[in-house]
PDB file of C-alpha atoms in Angstrom:
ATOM      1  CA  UNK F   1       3.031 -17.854 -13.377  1.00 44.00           C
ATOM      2  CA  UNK F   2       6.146 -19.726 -14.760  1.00 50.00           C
ATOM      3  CA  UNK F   3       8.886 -19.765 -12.566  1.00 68.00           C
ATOM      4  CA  UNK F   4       8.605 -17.166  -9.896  1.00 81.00           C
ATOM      5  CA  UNK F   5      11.439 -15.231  -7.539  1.00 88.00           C
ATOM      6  CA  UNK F   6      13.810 -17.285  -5.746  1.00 90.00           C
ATOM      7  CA  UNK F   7      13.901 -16.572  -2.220  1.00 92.00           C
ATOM      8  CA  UNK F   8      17.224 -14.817  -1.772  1.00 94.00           C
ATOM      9  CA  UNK F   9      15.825 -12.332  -5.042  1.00 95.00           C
ATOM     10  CA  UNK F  10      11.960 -11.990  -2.264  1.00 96.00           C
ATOM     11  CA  UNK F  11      15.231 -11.179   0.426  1.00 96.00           C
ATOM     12  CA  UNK F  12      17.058  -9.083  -1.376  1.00 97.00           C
ATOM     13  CA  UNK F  13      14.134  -6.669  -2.518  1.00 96.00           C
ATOM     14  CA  UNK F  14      12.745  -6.665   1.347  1.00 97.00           C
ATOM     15  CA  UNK F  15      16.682  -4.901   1.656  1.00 97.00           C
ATOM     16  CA  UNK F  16      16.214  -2.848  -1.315  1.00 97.00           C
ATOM     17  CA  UNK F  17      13.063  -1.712   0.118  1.00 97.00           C
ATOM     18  CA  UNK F  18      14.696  -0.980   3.697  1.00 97.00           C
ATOM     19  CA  UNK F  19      17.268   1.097   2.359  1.00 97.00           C
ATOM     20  CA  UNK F  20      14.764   3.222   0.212  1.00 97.00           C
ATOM     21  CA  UNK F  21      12.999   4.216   3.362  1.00 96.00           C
ATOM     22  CA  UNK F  22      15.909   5.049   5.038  1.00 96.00           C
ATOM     23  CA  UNK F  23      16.672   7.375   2.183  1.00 95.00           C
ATOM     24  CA  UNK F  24      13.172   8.718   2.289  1.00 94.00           C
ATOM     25  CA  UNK F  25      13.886   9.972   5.977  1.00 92.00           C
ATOM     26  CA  UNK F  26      17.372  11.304   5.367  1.00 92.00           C
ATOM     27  CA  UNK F  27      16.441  12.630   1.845  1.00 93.00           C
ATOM     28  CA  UNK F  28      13.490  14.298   4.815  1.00 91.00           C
ATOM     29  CA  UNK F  29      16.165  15.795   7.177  1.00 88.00           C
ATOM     30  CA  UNK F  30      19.206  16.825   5.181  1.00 89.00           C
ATOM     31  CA  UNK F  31      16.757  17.760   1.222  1.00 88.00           C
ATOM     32  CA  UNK F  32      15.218  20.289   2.050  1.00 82.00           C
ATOM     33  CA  UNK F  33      12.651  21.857  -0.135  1.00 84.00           C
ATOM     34  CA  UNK F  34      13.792  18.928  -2.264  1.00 87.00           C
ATOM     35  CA  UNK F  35      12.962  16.680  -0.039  1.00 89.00           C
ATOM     36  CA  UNK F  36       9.044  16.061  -0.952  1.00 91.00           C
ATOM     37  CA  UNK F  37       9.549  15.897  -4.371  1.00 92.00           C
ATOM     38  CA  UNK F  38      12.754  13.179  -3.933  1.00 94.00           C
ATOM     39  CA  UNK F  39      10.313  11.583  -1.484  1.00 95.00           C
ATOM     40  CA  UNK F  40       7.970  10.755  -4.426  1.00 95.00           C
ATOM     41  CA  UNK F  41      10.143   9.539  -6.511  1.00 96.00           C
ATOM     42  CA  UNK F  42      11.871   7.217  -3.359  1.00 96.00           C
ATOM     43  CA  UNK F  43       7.862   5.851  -3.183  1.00 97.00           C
ATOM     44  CA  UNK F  44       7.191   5.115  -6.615  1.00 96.00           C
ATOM     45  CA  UNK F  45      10.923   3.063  -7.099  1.00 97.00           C
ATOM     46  CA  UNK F  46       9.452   1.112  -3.672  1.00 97.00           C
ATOM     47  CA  UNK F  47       5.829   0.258  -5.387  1.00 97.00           C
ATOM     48  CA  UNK F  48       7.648  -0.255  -8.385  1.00 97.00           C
ATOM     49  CA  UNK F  49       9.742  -3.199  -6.664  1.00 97.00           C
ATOM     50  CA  UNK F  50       7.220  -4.207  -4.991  1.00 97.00           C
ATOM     51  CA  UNK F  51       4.904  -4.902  -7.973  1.00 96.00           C
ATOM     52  CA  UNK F  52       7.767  -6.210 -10.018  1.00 96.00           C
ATOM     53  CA  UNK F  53       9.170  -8.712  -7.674  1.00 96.00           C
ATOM     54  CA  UNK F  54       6.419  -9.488  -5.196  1.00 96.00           C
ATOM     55  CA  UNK F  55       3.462  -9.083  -6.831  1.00 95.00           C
ATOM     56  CA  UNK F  56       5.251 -11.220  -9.832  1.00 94.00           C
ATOM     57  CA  UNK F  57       5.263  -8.970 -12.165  1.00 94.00           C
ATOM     58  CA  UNK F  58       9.205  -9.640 -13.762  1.00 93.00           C
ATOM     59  CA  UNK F  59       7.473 -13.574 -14.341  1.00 92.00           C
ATOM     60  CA  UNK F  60       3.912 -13.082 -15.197  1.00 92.00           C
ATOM     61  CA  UNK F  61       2.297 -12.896 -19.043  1.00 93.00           C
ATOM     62  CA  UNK F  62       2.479 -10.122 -21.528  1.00 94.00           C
ATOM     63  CA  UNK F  63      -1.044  -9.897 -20.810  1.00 94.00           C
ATOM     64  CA  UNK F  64      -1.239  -9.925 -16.677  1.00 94.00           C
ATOM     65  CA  UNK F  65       1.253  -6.708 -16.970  1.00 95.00           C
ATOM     66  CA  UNK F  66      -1.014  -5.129 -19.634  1.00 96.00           C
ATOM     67  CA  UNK F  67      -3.889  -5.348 -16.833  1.00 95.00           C
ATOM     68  CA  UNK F  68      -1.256  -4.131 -14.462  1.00 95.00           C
ATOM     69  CA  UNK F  69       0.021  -0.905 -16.540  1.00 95.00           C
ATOM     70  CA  UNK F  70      -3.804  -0.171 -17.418  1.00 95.00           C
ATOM     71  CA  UNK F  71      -4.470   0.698 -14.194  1.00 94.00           C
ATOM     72  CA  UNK F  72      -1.487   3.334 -13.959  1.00 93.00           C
ATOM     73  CA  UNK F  73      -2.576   4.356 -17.134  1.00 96.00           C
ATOM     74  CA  UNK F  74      -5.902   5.537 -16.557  1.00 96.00           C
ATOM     75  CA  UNK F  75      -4.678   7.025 -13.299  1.00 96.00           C
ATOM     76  CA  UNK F  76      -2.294   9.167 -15.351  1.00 96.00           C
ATOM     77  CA  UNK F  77      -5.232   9.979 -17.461  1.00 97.00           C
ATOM     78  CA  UNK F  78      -7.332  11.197 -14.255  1.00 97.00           C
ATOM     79  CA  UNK F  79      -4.363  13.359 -12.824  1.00 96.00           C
ATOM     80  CA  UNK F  80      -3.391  14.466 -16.202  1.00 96.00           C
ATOM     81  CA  UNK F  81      -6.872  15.717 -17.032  1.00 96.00           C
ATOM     82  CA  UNK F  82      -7.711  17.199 -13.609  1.00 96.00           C
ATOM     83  CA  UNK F  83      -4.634  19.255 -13.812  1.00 95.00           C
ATOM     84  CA  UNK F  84      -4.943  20.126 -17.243  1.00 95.00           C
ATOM     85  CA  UNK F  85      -8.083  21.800 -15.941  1.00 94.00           C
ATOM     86  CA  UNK F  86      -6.496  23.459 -12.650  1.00 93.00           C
ATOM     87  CA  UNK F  87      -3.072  24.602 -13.907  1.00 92.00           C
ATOM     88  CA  UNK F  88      -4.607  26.699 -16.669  1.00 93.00           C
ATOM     89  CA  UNK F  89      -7.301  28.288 -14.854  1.00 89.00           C
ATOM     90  CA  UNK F  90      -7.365  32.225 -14.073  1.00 80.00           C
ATOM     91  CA  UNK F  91      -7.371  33.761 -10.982  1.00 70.00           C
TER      92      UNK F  91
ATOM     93  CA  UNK K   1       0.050 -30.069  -5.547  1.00 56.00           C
ATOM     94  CA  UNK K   2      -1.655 -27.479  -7.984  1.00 69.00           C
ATOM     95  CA  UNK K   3      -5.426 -26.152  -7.504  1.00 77.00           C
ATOM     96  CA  UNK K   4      -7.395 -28.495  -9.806  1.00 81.00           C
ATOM     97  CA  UNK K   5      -8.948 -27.638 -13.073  1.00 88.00           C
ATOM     98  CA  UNK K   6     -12.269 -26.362 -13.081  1.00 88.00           C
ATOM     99  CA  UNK K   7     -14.022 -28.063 -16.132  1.00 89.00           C
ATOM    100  CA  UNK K   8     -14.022 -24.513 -18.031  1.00 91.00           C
ATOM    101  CA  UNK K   9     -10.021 -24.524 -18.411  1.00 92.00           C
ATOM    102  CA  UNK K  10      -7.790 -26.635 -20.510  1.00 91.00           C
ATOM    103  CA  UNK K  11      -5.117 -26.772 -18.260  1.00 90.00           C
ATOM    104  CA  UNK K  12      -3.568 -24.997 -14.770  1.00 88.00           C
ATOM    105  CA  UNK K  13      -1.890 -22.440 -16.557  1.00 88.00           C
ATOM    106  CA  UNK K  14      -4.930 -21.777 -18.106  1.00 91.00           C
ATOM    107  CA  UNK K  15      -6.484 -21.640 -14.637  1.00 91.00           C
ATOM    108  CA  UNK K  16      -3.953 -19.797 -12.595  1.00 90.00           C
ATOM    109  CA  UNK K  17      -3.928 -16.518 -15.908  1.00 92.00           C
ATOM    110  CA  UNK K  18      -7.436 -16.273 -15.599  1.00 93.00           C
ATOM    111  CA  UNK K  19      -7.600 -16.397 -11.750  1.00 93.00           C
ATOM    112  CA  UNK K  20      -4.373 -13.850 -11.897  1.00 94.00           C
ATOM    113  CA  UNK K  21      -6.060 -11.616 -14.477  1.00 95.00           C
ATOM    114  CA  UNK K  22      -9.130 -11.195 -12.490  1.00 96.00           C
ATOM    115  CA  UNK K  23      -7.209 -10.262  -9.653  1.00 96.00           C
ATOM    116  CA  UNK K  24      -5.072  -7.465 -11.835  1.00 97.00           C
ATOM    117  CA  UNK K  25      -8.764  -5.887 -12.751  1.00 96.00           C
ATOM    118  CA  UNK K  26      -9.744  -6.268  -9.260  1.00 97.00           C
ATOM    119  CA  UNK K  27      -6.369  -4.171  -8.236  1.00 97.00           C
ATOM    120  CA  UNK K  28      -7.088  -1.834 -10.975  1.00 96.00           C
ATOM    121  CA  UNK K  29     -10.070  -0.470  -9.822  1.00 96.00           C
ATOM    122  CA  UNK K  30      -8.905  -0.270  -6.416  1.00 97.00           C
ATOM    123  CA  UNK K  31      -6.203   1.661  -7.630  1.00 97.00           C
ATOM    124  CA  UNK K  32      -8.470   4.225  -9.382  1.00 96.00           C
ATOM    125  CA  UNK K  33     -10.658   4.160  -6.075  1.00 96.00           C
ATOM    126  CA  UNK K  34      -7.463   5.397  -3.949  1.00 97.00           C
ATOM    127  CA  UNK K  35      -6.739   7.240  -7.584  1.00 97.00           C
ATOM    128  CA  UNK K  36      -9.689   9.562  -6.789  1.00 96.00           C
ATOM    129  CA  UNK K  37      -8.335  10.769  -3.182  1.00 97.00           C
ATOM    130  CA  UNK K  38      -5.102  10.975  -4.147  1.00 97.00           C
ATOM    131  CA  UNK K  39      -6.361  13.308  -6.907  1.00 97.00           C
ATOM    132  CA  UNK K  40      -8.015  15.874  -4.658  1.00 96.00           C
ATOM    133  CA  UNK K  41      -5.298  15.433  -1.925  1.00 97.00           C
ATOM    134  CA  UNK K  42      -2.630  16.821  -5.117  1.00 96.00           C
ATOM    135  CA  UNK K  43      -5.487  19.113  -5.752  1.00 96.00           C
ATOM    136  CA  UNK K  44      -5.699  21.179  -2.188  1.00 96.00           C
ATOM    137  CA  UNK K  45      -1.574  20.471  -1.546  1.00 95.00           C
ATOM    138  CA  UNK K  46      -1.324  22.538  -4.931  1.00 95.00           C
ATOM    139  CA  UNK K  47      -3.542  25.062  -4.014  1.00 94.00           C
ATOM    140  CA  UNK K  48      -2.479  25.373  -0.207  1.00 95.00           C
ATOM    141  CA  UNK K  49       1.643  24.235   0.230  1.00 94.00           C
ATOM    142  CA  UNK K  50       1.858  26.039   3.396  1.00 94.00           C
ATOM    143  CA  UNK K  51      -0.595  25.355   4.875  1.00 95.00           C
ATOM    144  CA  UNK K  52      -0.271  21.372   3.760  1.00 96.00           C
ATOM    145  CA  UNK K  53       3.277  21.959   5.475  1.00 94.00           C
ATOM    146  CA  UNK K  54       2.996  23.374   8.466  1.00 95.00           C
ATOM    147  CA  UNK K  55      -0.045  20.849   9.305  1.00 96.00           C
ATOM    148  CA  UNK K  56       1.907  17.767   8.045  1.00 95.00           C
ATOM    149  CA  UNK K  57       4.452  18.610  10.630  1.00 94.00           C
ATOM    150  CA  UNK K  58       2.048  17.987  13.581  1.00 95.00           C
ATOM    151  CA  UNK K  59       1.657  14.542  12.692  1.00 96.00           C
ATOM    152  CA  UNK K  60       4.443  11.459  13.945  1.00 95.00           C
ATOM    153  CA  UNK K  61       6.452  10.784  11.653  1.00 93.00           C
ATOM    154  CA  UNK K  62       8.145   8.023  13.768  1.00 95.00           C
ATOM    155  CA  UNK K  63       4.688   5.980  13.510  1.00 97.00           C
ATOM    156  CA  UNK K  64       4.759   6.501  10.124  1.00 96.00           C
ATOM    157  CA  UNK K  65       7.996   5.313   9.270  1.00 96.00           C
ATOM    158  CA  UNK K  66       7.805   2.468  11.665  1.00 97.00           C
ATOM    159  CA  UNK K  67       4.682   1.387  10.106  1.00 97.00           C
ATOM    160  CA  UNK K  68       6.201   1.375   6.756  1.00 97.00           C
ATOM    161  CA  UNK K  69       8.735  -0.747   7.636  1.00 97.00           C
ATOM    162  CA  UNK K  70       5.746  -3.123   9.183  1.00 98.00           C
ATOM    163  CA  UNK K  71       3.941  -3.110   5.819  1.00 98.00           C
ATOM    164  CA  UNK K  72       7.238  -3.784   4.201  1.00 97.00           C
ATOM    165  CA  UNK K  73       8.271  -7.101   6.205  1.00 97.00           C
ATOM    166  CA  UNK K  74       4.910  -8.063   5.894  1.00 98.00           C
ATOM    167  CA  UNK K  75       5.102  -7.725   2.137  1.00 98.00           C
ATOM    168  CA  UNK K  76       8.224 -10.218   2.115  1.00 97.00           C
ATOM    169  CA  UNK K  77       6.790 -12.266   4.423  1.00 98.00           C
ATOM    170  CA  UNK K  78       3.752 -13.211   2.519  1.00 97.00           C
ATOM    171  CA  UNK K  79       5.427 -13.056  -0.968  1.00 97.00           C
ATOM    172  CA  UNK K  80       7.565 -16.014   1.127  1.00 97.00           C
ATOM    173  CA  UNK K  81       4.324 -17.926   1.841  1.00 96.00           C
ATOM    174  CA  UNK K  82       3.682 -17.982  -1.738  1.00 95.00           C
ATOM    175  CA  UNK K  83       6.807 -19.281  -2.723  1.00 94.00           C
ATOM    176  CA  UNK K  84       6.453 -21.867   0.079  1.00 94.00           C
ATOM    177  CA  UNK K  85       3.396 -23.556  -0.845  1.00 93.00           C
ATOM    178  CA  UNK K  86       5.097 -23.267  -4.664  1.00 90.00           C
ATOM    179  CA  UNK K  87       7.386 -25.142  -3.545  1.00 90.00           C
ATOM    180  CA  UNK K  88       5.210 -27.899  -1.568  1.00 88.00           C
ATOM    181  CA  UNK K  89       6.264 -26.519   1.555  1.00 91.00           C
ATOM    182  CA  UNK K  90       2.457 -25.693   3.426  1.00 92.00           C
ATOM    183  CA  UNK K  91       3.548 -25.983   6.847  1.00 93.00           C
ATOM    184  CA  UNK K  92       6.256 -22.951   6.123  1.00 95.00           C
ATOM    185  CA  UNK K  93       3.315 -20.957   4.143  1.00 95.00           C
ATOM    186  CA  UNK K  94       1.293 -21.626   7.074  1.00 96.00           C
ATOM    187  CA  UNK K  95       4.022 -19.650   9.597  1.00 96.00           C
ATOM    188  CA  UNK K  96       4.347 -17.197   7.422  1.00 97.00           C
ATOM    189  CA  UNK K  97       1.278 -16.298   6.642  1.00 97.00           C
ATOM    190  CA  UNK K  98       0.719 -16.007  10.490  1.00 97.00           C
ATOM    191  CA  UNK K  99       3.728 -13.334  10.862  1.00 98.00           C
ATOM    192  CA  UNK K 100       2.168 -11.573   8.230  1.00 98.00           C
ATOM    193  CA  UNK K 101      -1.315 -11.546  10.091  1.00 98.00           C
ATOM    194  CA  UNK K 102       0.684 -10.122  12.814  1.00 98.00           C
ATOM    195  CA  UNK K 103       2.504  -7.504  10.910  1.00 98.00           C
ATOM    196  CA  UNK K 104      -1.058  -5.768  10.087  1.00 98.00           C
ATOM    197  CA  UNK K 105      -2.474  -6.619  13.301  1.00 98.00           C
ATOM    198  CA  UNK K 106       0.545  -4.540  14.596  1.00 98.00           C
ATOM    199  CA  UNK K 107       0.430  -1.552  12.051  1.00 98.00           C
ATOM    200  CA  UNK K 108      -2.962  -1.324  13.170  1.00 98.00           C
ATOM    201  CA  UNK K 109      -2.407  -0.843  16.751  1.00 98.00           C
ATOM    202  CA  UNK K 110       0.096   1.552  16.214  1.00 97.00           C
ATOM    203  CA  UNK K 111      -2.204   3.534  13.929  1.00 97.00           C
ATOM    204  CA  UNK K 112      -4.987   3.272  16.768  1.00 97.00           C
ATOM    205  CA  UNK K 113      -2.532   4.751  19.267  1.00 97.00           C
ATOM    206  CA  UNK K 114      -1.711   7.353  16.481  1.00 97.00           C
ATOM    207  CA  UNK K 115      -4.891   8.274  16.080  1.00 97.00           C
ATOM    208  CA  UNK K 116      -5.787   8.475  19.468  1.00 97.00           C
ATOM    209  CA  UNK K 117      -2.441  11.034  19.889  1.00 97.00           C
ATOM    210  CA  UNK K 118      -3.816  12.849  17.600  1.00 96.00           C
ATOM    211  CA  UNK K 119      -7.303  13.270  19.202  1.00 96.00           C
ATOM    212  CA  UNK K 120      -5.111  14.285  22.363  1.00 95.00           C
ATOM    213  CA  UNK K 121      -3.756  16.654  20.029  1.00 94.00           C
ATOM    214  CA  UNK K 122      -7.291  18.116  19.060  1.00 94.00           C
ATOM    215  CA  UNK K 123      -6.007  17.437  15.490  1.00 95.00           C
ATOM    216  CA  UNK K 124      -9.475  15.915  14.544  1.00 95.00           C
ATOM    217  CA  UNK K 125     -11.529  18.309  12.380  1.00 94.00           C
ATOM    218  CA  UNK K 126     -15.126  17.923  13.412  1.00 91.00           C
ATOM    219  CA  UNK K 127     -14.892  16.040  16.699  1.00 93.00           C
ATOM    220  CA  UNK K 128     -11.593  17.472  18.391  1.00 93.00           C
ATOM    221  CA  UNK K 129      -9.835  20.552  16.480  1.00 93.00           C
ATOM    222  CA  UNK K 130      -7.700  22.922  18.169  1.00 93.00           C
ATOM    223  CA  UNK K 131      -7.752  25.721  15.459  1.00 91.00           C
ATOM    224  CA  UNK K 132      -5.095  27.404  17.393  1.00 92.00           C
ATOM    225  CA  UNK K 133      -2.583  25.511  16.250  1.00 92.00           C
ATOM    226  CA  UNK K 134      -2.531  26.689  12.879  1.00 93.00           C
ATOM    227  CA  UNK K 135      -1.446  30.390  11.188  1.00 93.00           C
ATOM    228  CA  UNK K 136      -4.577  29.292   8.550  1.00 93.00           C
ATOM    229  CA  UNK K 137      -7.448  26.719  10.193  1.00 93.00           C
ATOM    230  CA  UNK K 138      -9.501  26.123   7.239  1.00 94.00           C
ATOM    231  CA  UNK K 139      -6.773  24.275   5.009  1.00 95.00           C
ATOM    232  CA  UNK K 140      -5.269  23.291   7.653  1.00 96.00           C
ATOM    233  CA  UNK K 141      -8.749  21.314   8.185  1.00 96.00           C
ATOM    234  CA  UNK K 142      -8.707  19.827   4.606  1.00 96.00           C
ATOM    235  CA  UNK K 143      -5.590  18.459   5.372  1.00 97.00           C
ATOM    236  CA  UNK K 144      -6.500  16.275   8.418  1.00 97.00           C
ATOM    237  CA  UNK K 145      -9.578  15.586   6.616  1.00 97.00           C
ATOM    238  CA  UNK K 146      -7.892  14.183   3.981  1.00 97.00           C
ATOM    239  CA  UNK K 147      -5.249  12.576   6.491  1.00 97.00           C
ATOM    240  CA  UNK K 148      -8.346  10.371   8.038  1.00 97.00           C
ATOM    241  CA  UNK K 149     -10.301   9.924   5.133  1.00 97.00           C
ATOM    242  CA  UNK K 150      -6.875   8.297   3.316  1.00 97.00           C
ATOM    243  CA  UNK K 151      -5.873   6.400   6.386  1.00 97.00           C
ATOM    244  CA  UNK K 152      -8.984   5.470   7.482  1.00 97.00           C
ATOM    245  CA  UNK K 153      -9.661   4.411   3.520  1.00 97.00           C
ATOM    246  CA  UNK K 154      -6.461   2.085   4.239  1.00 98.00           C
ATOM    247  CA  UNK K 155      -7.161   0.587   7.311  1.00 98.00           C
ATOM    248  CA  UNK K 156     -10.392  -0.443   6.471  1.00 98.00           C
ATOM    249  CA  UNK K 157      -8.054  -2.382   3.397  1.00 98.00           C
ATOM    250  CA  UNK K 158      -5.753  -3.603   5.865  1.00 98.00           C
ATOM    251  CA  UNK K 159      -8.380  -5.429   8.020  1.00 98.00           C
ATOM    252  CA  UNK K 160     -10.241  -6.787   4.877  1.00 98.00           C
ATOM    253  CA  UNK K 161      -6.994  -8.001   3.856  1.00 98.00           C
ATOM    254  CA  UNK K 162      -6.318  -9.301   7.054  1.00 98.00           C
ATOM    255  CA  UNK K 163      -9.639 -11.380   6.873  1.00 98.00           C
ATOM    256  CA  UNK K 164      -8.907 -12.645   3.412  1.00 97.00           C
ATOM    257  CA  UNK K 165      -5.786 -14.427   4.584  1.00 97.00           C
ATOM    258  CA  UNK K 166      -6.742 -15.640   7.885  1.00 97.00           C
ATOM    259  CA  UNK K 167      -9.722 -17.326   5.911  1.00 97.00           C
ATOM    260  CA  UNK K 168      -6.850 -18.649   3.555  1.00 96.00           C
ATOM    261  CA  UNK K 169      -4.761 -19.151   6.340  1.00 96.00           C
ATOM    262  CA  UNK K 170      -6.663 -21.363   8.159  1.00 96.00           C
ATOM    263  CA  UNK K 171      -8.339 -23.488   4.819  1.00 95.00           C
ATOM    264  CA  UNK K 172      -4.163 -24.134   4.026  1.00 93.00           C
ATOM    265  CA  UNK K 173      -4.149 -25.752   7.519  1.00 93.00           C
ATOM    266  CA  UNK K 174      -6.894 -27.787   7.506  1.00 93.00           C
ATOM    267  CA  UNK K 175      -6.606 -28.522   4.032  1.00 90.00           C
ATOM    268  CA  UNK K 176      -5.277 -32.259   3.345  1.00 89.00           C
ATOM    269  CA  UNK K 177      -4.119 -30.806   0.508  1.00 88.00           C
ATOM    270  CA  UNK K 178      -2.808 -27.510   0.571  1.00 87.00           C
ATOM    271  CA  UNK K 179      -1.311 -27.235  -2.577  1.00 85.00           C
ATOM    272  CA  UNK K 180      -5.170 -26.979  -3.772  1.00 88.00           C
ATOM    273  CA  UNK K 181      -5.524 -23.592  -2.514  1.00 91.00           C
ATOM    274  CA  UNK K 182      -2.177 -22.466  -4.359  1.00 92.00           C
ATOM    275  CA  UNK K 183      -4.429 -19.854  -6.229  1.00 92.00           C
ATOM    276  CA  UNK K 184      -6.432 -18.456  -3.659  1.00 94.00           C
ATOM    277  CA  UNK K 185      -3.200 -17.311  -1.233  1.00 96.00           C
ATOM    278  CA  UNK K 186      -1.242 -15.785  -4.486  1.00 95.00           C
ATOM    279  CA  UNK K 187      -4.631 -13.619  -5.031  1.00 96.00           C
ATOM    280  CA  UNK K 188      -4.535 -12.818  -1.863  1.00 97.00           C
ATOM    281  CA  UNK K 189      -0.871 -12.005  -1.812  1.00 97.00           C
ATOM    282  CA  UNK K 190      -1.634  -9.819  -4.228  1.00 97.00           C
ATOM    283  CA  UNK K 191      -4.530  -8.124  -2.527  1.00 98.00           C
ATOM    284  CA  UNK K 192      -1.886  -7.461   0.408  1.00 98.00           C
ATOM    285  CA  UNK K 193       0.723  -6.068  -1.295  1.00 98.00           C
ATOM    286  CA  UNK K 194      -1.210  -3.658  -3.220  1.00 97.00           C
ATOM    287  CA  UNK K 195      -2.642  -2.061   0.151  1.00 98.00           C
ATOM    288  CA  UNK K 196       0.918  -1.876   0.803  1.00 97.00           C
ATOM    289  CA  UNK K 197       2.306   0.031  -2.121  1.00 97.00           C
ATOM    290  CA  UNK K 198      -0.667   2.240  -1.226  1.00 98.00           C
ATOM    291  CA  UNK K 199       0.673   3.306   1.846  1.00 98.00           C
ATOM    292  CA  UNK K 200       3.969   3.582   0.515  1.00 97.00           C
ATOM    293  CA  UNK K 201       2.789   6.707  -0.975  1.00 97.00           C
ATOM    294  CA  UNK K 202       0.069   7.928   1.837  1.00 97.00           C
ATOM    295  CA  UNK K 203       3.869   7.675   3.788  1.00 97.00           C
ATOM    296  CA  UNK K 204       5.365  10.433   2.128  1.00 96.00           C
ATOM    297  CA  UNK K 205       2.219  12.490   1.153  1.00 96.00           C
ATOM    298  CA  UNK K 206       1.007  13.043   4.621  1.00 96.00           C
ATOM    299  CA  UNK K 207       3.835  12.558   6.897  1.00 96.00           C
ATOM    300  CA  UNK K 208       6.708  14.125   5.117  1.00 94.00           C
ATOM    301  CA  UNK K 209       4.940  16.468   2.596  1.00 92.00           C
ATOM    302  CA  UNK K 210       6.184  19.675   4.734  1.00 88.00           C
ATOM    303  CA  UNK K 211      10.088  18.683   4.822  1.00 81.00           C
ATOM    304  CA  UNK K 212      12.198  18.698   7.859  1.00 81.00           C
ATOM    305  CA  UNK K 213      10.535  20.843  11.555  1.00 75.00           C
TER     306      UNK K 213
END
């Protein structure tokens, strides 16, 4: 690591993060049927800071984010393949 | 103070990208390990939405949210204790590594009392389940069963993670140098926020997954 967050940036994601969780339970209440779906999104923006700024992420090598990203990838690849399978299936 | 250089590195960097990199592939096939669950869980909420919903909504959604933000401070808070040994400040690291411990030893309590609500409930299939409850039992079933299996999955992480860093914790403290063991706490940083970011999707998957009561 070379550099690293200062520690109003570490303050001002822990914020960030409050706020997105507050959305999650309005986006909850007031949504709807949207509501889920928004939810997910919410969730992934959290992990996403999360990874970026605590996990180090935003300072690390080309290389550490490559190891990062691969394992997203080949979680897209499982979901992507089971559903490829269940979508398409007949009743 | 840095950790020193094993004689197979050139230098720290070197050191602290291998160290990191193991970690990442460590992560990675935790992440497919979850990745598996949360498969089938997207699987049966496909195939059963209603009944997904309706059993979602007999779950707290209070203890949920509450023990997001818990996993959230506790995020900062050891993200912090890196930063502080960074910057040569060990006794700091050492605080705030504690008030991390107590974050997860407090999400777990409230997830012991949840679980033991939903007991009460008779929300537990196999041991205590009040099929009554529900216009259609079976996936209704799958759904707690998934519900314990993921949270149960998590806890277990939480503890081990708690473990890690009270090892950690209490080598910094001792440690004459703590700057030595620089490595070890960002790994296990790492370990900790990645069972975090996992529950910041079992949040909205199982709690909120049905939309507002």
């Amino acid at each position: 690591m070379t550099g690293g967050p200062r520690t109003a940036t570490l303050y001002w994601t822990a914020v960030a993060l409050g706020l997105l969780l507050g959305g999650t339970i309005v986006a909850t209440e007031f949504l709807g049927r949207a509501g889920p779906t928004v939810n997910l999104v919410i969730a992934a923006v959290k992990a996403a800071l999360v990874a970026v700024v605590f996990m180090h992420l935003r300072w690390s090598s080309p290389l550490q984010r490559l190891f990062a990203g691969a394992a997203f990838f080949w979680l897209a690849i499982l979901f992507a393949l089971t559903f490829a399978d269940y979508l398409t299936r007949r009743a | 103070m840095e950790t020193p250089v094993e004689m197979q590195f050139d230098d720290p960097a070197q050191q602290r990208e291998a160290s990191a990199l193991g970690m990442w592939t460590f992560l990675a096939s935790e992440v497919l390990f979850f990745g598996g669950v949360f498969t089938g869980y997207s699987i049966y909420r496909w195939k059963y939405p209603h009944a997904f919903a309706e059993a979602s909504h007999h779950l707290y959604e209070w203890i949920g949210a509450v023990n997001t933000a818990i996993l959230l401070t506790s995020s900062l808070f050891i993200a912090l204790a890196v930063q502080a040994l960074h910057t040569e400040r060990p006794r700091r690291a050492w605080r705030l590594i504690i008030a991390t411990l107590i974050c997860g030893l407090a999400f777990l309590s409230l997830k012991a009392v949840e679980y033991w609500m939903d007991y009460q409930e008779g929300l537990v299939p196999g041991v205590r389940f009040d099929a009554s409850k529900f216009t259609d039992p079976a996936p209704a079933t799958l759904f707690f069963t998934f519900y314990f299996s993921m949270t149960g999955l998590h806890a277990a992480h939480v503890i081990s993670g708690l473990l890690v860093l009270t090892v950690i914790g209490i080598t910094l403290r001792r440690a004459t140098d703590p700057g030595k063991y620089a490595n070890s706490l960002e790994n296990g940083a790492l370990f900790w926020h990645l069972v975090d970011i996992i529950w910041i999707f079992l949040f909205p998957l199982l709690y909120l997954i049905g939309g507002p009561k």
